[in-house]
Short mmCIF file of C-alpha atoms and ligand atoms in Angstrom, two decimals:
data_model
loop_
_atom_site.label_atom_id
_atom_site.label_comp_id
_atom_site.label_asym_id
_atom_site.label_seq_id
_atom_site.Cartn_x
_atom_site.Cartn_y
_atom_site.Cartn_z
CA MET A 838 -72.14 27.03 37.84
CA THR A 839 -70.87 25.60 34.55
CA ALA A 840 -72.71 23.12 32.37
CA ASP A 841 -69.87 20.61 32.14
CA LEU A 842 -69.66 20.33 35.91
CA PHE A 843 -73.15 18.85 36.00
CA ASP A 844 -73.24 17.03 32.64
CA ASP A 845 -73.28 13.64 34.29
CA GLN A 846 -75.91 14.55 36.86
CA SER A 847 -79.64 14.79 36.58
CA PRO A 848 -81.06 18.10 37.82
CA GLU A 849 -82.28 16.16 40.86
CA ARG A 850 -78.68 15.60 41.93
CA MET A 851 -77.38 19.12 41.33
CA ALA A 852 -75.15 20.87 43.88
CA GLN A 853 -76.46 24.40 44.36
CA PRO A 854 -74.23 26.98 46.06
CA MET A 855 -76.33 29.05 48.51
CA ALA A 856 -73.68 31.39 49.88
CA PRO A 857 -69.95 31.15 50.61
CA GLY A 858 -69.56 27.94 52.62
CA ALA A 859 -73.17 26.79 52.17
CA MET A 860 -74.36 24.28 49.59
CA LEU A 861 -77.62 22.53 48.81
CA LEU A 862 -77.03 19.00 47.53
CA HIS A 863 -80.30 18.22 45.76
CA GLY A 864 -81.31 14.57 46.08
CA PHE A 865 -78.04 13.54 47.73
CA ALA A 866 -79.83 11.11 50.09
CA LEU A 867 -82.61 10.14 47.70
CA ASP A 868 -81.62 6.48 47.37
CA MET A 869 -81.20 6.08 51.15
CA GLN A 870 -84.52 7.48 52.33
CA ALA A 871 -86.08 4.17 53.38
CA SER A 872 -83.06 2.99 55.39
CA LEU A 873 -82.59 6.41 57.00
CA LEU A 874 -86.23 6.34 58.10
CA ALA A 875 -85.94 2.77 59.44
CA ALA A 876 -83.07 3.94 61.65
CA PHE A 877 -85.14 6.98 62.66
CA GLU A 878 -87.79 4.63 64.09
CA GLU A 879 -85.12 2.88 66.15
CA VAL A 880 -83.73 6.16 67.47
CA ILE A 881 -87.11 7.54 68.54
CA ALA A 882 -88.01 4.22 70.19
CA GLN A 883 -85.06 4.78 72.56
CA ALA A 884 -85.23 8.58 72.89
CA PRO A 885 -88.77 9.75 72.09
CA LEU A 886 -89.52 12.94 70.22
CA ARG A 887 -90.55 15.73 72.58
CA HIS A 888 -91.44 19.40 72.45
CA LEU A 889 -88.69 21.33 74.24
CA VAL A 890 -89.29 24.54 76.15
CA THR A 891 -87.15 27.58 75.34
CA PRO A 892 -85.42 29.60 78.09
CA GLY A 893 -88.17 32.17 77.52
CA GLY A 894 -90.84 29.62 78.41
CA TYR A 895 -92.19 28.99 74.91
CA THR A 896 -92.91 25.37 73.86
CA MET A 897 -91.39 24.65 70.45
CA SER A 898 -93.75 23.47 67.70
CA VAL A 899 -91.04 21.18 66.30
CA ALA A 900 -90.61 17.88 68.16
CA MET A 901 -86.96 16.95 68.79
CA THR A 902 -84.65 14.23 69.98
CA ASN A 903 -80.98 13.36 69.50
CA CYS A 904 -78.54 10.57 68.85
CA GLY A 905 -74.77 10.41 69.15
CA ALA A 906 -72.43 11.16 72.04
CA LEU A 907 -74.07 14.53 72.65
CA GLY A 908 -77.56 15.90 72.29
CA TRP A 909 -78.87 19.45 72.07
CA VAL A 910 -81.46 20.36 74.67
CA SER A 911 -83.34 23.45 75.75
CA ASP A 912 -85.17 24.20 78.97
CA ARG A 913 -85.79 27.14 81.28
CA ARG A 914 -82.07 27.11 82.19
CA GLY A 915 -80.89 27.62 78.62
CA TYR A 916 -79.62 25.80 75.53
CA ARG A 917 -76.81 23.28 75.79
CA TYR A 918 -75.37 19.97 74.64
CA GLN A 919 -75.41 17.12 77.12
CA GLU A 920 -74.42 13.45 77.14
CA THR A 921 -77.70 12.15 78.54
CA ASP A 922 -81.35 12.39 77.64
CA PRO A 923 -83.05 14.44 80.34
CA LEU A 924 -86.21 12.30 79.95
CA SER A 925 -84.46 9.03 80.85
CA GLY A 926 -81.14 10.06 82.38
CA GLN A 927 -79.55 7.59 79.93
CA PRO A 928 -77.01 8.28 77.16
CA TRP A 929 -78.54 9.25 73.83
CA PRO A 930 -78.94 6.40 71.29
CA GLN A 931 -75.90 5.70 69.16
CA MET A 932 -75.71 7.55 65.88
CA PRO A 933 -76.63 4.97 63.20
CA ASP A 934 -73.57 4.16 61.05
CA ALA A 935 -75.52 4.83 57.84
CA TRP A 936 -76.43 8.31 59.11
CA ARG A 937 -72.84 9.16 60.07
CA GLU A 938 -71.49 7.87 56.76
CA LEU A 939 -74.01 9.92 54.78
CA ALA A 940 -73.14 13.08 56.75
CA VAL A 941 -69.41 12.60 56.24
CA ARG A 942 -69.90 11.92 52.52
CA ALA A 943 -72.06 15.03 52.09
CA ALA A 944 -69.58 17.21 54.01
CA THR A 945 -66.74 15.93 51.83
CA GLU A 946 -68.78 16.62 48.67
CA ALA A 947 -69.27 20.21 49.84
CA GLY A 948 -65.57 20.71 50.55
CA TYR A 949 -65.39 19.89 54.25
CA ALA A 950 -63.03 16.96 54.61
CA ASP A 951 -62.59 15.28 58.02
CA PHE A 952 -66.08 16.09 59.37
CA LYS A 953 -66.45 14.15 62.62
CA PRO A 954 -70.03 14.57 63.84
CA ASP A 955 -70.61 13.74 67.51
CA ALA A 956 -74.23 14.91 67.70
CA CYS A 957 -77.31 14.53 65.55
CA LEU A 958 -80.36 16.64 66.32
CA VAL A 959 -83.52 15.01 64.98
CA ASN A 960 -86.42 17.37 64.20
CA SER A 961 -89.97 16.30 63.39
CA TYR A 962 -92.41 18.80 61.86
CA GLN A 963 -96.13 18.35 61.48
CA PRO A 964 -98.18 20.75 59.37
CA GLY A 965 -98.27 24.10 61.17
CA ALA A 966 -94.88 23.65 62.86
CA LYS A 967 -92.10 26.13 62.18
CA LEU A 968 -88.61 26.97 63.35
CA SER A 969 -87.98 30.68 63.89
CA LEU A 970 -84.84 32.37 62.57
CA HIS A 971 -81.88 31.37 64.72
CA GLN A 972 -78.14 30.86 64.67
CA ASP A 973 -76.53 27.52 65.52
CA ARG A 974 -73.93 28.73 67.99
CA ASP A 975 -73.93 26.26 70.87
CA GLU A 976 -71.15 24.20 69.25
CA ALA A 977 -67.57 24.62 70.50
CA ASP A 978 -65.86 24.31 67.11
CA MET A 979 -67.14 26.77 64.52
CA ALA A 980 -64.65 25.38 61.96
CA ALA A 981 -66.82 22.27 61.56
CA PRO A 982 -69.82 22.51 59.24
CA ILE A 983 -73.36 21.35 59.89
CA VAL A 984 -74.97 18.76 57.63
CA SER A 985 -78.75 18.78 57.40
CA VAL A 986 -80.82 16.02 55.79
CA SER A 987 -84.49 16.50 54.84
CA LEU A 988 -86.97 13.62 54.68
CA GLY A 989 -90.68 13.56 53.98
CA LEU A 990 -92.86 16.62 53.41
CA PRO A 991 -91.26 19.55 51.58
CA ALA A 992 -90.40 22.70 53.52
CA THR A 993 -89.24 26.24 52.87
CA PHE A 994 -85.81 26.87 54.33
CA LEU A 995 -85.11 30.50 55.24
CA PHE A 996 -81.46 31.40 54.94
CA GLY A 997 -80.17 34.85 55.86
CA THR A 998 -76.85 36.31 56.91
CA GLU A 999 -75.09 36.84 60.22
CA ARG A 1000 -77.36 39.84 60.78
CA ARG A 1001 -80.83 38.92 61.96
CA ALA A 1002 -82.39 41.95 60.24
CA ASP A 1003 -81.27 40.89 56.72
CA LYS A 1004 -84.09 39.43 54.66
CA PRO A 1005 -83.54 35.68 54.25
CA GLN A 1006 -83.47 33.85 50.93
CA ARG A 1007 -85.95 31.00 50.54
CA TYR A 1008 -85.10 27.47 49.40
CA ARG A 1009 -87.50 24.61 48.95
CA LEU A 1010 -86.13 21.47 50.63
CA LEU A 1011 -87.45 18.14 49.34
CA SER A 1012 -87.10 14.65 50.73
CA GLY A 1013 -83.54 13.47 50.09
CA ASP A 1014 -82.03 16.97 49.94
CA VAL A 1015 -78.94 17.71 52.03
CA VAL A 1016 -77.71 21.14 53.08
CA VAL A 1017 -74.06 21.52 54.10
CA TRP A 1018 -73.23 24.69 55.84
CA GLY A 1019 -70.09 26.15 57.37
CA GLY A 1020 -67.21 28.51 56.81
CA ALA A 1021 -68.35 32.08 56.12
CA SER A 1022 -71.99 30.99 56.51
CA ARG A 1023 -71.59 29.09 59.77
CA LEU A 1024 -73.37 31.75 61.84
CA ALA A 1025 -76.03 32.73 59.28
CA TYR A 1026 -79.55 33.11 60.64
CA HIS A 1027 -81.89 30.43 59.31
CA GLY A 1028 -85.23 28.79 59.97
CA ILE A 1029 -88.11 26.79 58.55
CA ALA A 1030 -91.34 28.49 57.42
CA GLN A 1031 -94.59 27.12 58.80
CA LEU A 1032 -95.03 23.66 57.28
CA PRO A 1033 -98.01 23.49 54.91
CA ASP A 1034 -100.33 20.52 55.08
CA GLY A 1035 -99.60 17.63 52.76
CA GLY A 1036 -98.85 13.95 52.58
CA HIS A 1037 -95.71 12.00 51.78
CA ALA A 1038 -95.42 8.35 50.78
CA LEU A 1039 -92.66 7.63 53.31
CA THR A 1040 -93.50 9.85 56.29
CA ALA A 1041 -97.23 10.67 55.90
CA ARG A 1042 -97.95 14.12 57.38
CA ARG A 1043 -94.45 14.81 58.66
CA ARG A 1044 -91.12 16.32 57.75
CA ILE A 1045 -88.09 14.78 59.43
CA ASN A 1046 -84.79 16.68 59.55
CA LEU A 1047 -81.46 15.29 60.74
CA THR A 1048 -78.78 17.85 61.56
CA PHE A 1049 -75.32 16.55 62.20
CA ARG A 1050 -72.92 18.65 64.22
CA LYS A 1051 -69.56 18.58 65.89
CA ALA A 1052 -70.61 19.85 69.31
CA VAL A 1053 -67.30 19.60 71.19
C1 LIG B 2059 -84.52 22.05 59.66
N1 LIG B 2059 -82.47 23.04 60.29
O1 LIG B 2059 -84.13 21.98 58.50
C2 LIG B 2059 -83.80 22.88 60.68
N2 LIG B 2059 -79.33 24.44 61.16
O2 LIG B 2059 -85.52 21.46 60.05
C3 LIG B 2059 -81.60 23.84 60.91
O3 LIG B 2059 -81.90 24.53 61.86
C4 LIG B 2059 -80.25 23.90 60.38
O4 LIG B 2059 -80.82 22.90 58.32
C5 LIG B 2059 -78.08 24.57 60.71
C6 LIG B 2059 -77.70 24.13 59.49
C7 LIG B 2059 -78.60 23.56 58.67
C8 LIG B 2059 -79.91 23.43 59.10
FE1 LIG B 2060 -80.30 25.48 62.87
#
């Protein structure tokens, strides 16, 4: 990282390389937080947050829902993307335009032109919730990156390699941070450490995460 590259940016807006293909865009969504969260309320009014069950029978501590043409679901039969919400049998809510535009802009900033997300997984963490180390590998096209937007309470993002046994690096993700992730890092193991208690002006005792994918 060279000084002149960031001369015109406050530290809050710095782009931090994490690994080949993975970039943390600090504060990239900072000035959109309120509108992103207003759209979040509309999405969860149509497709409520729920705690999915893993194929192994474990109930996830993170509450999830989706918007866009496809949504990621888990149940005793496995993990998959599907066009309808299993709770209602209806299509998932549309992806809000402001969400899609943010994701495309962040992907472009990180070097992934032409990102066309068709799925957005919405994660809601309350204190005590965590997401164990996993790979995102249910998407058909591994050439497309994933764009992940953090809102509300801070969290520790664990970011490893393609080998589960490698010790992950730790990154603190704050409200308005965006992680873009693809290329050589696309199959890196990652997770969220147990969320500490806290309060946030916009989300109270919650962390909201939006992950945009190209599922098909
Ligand atoms: C989260 N994120 O931040 C969970 N996956 O709450 C993810 O699992 C994730 O942030 C792939 C790429 C970026 C991510
Ligand atoms: Fe993931």
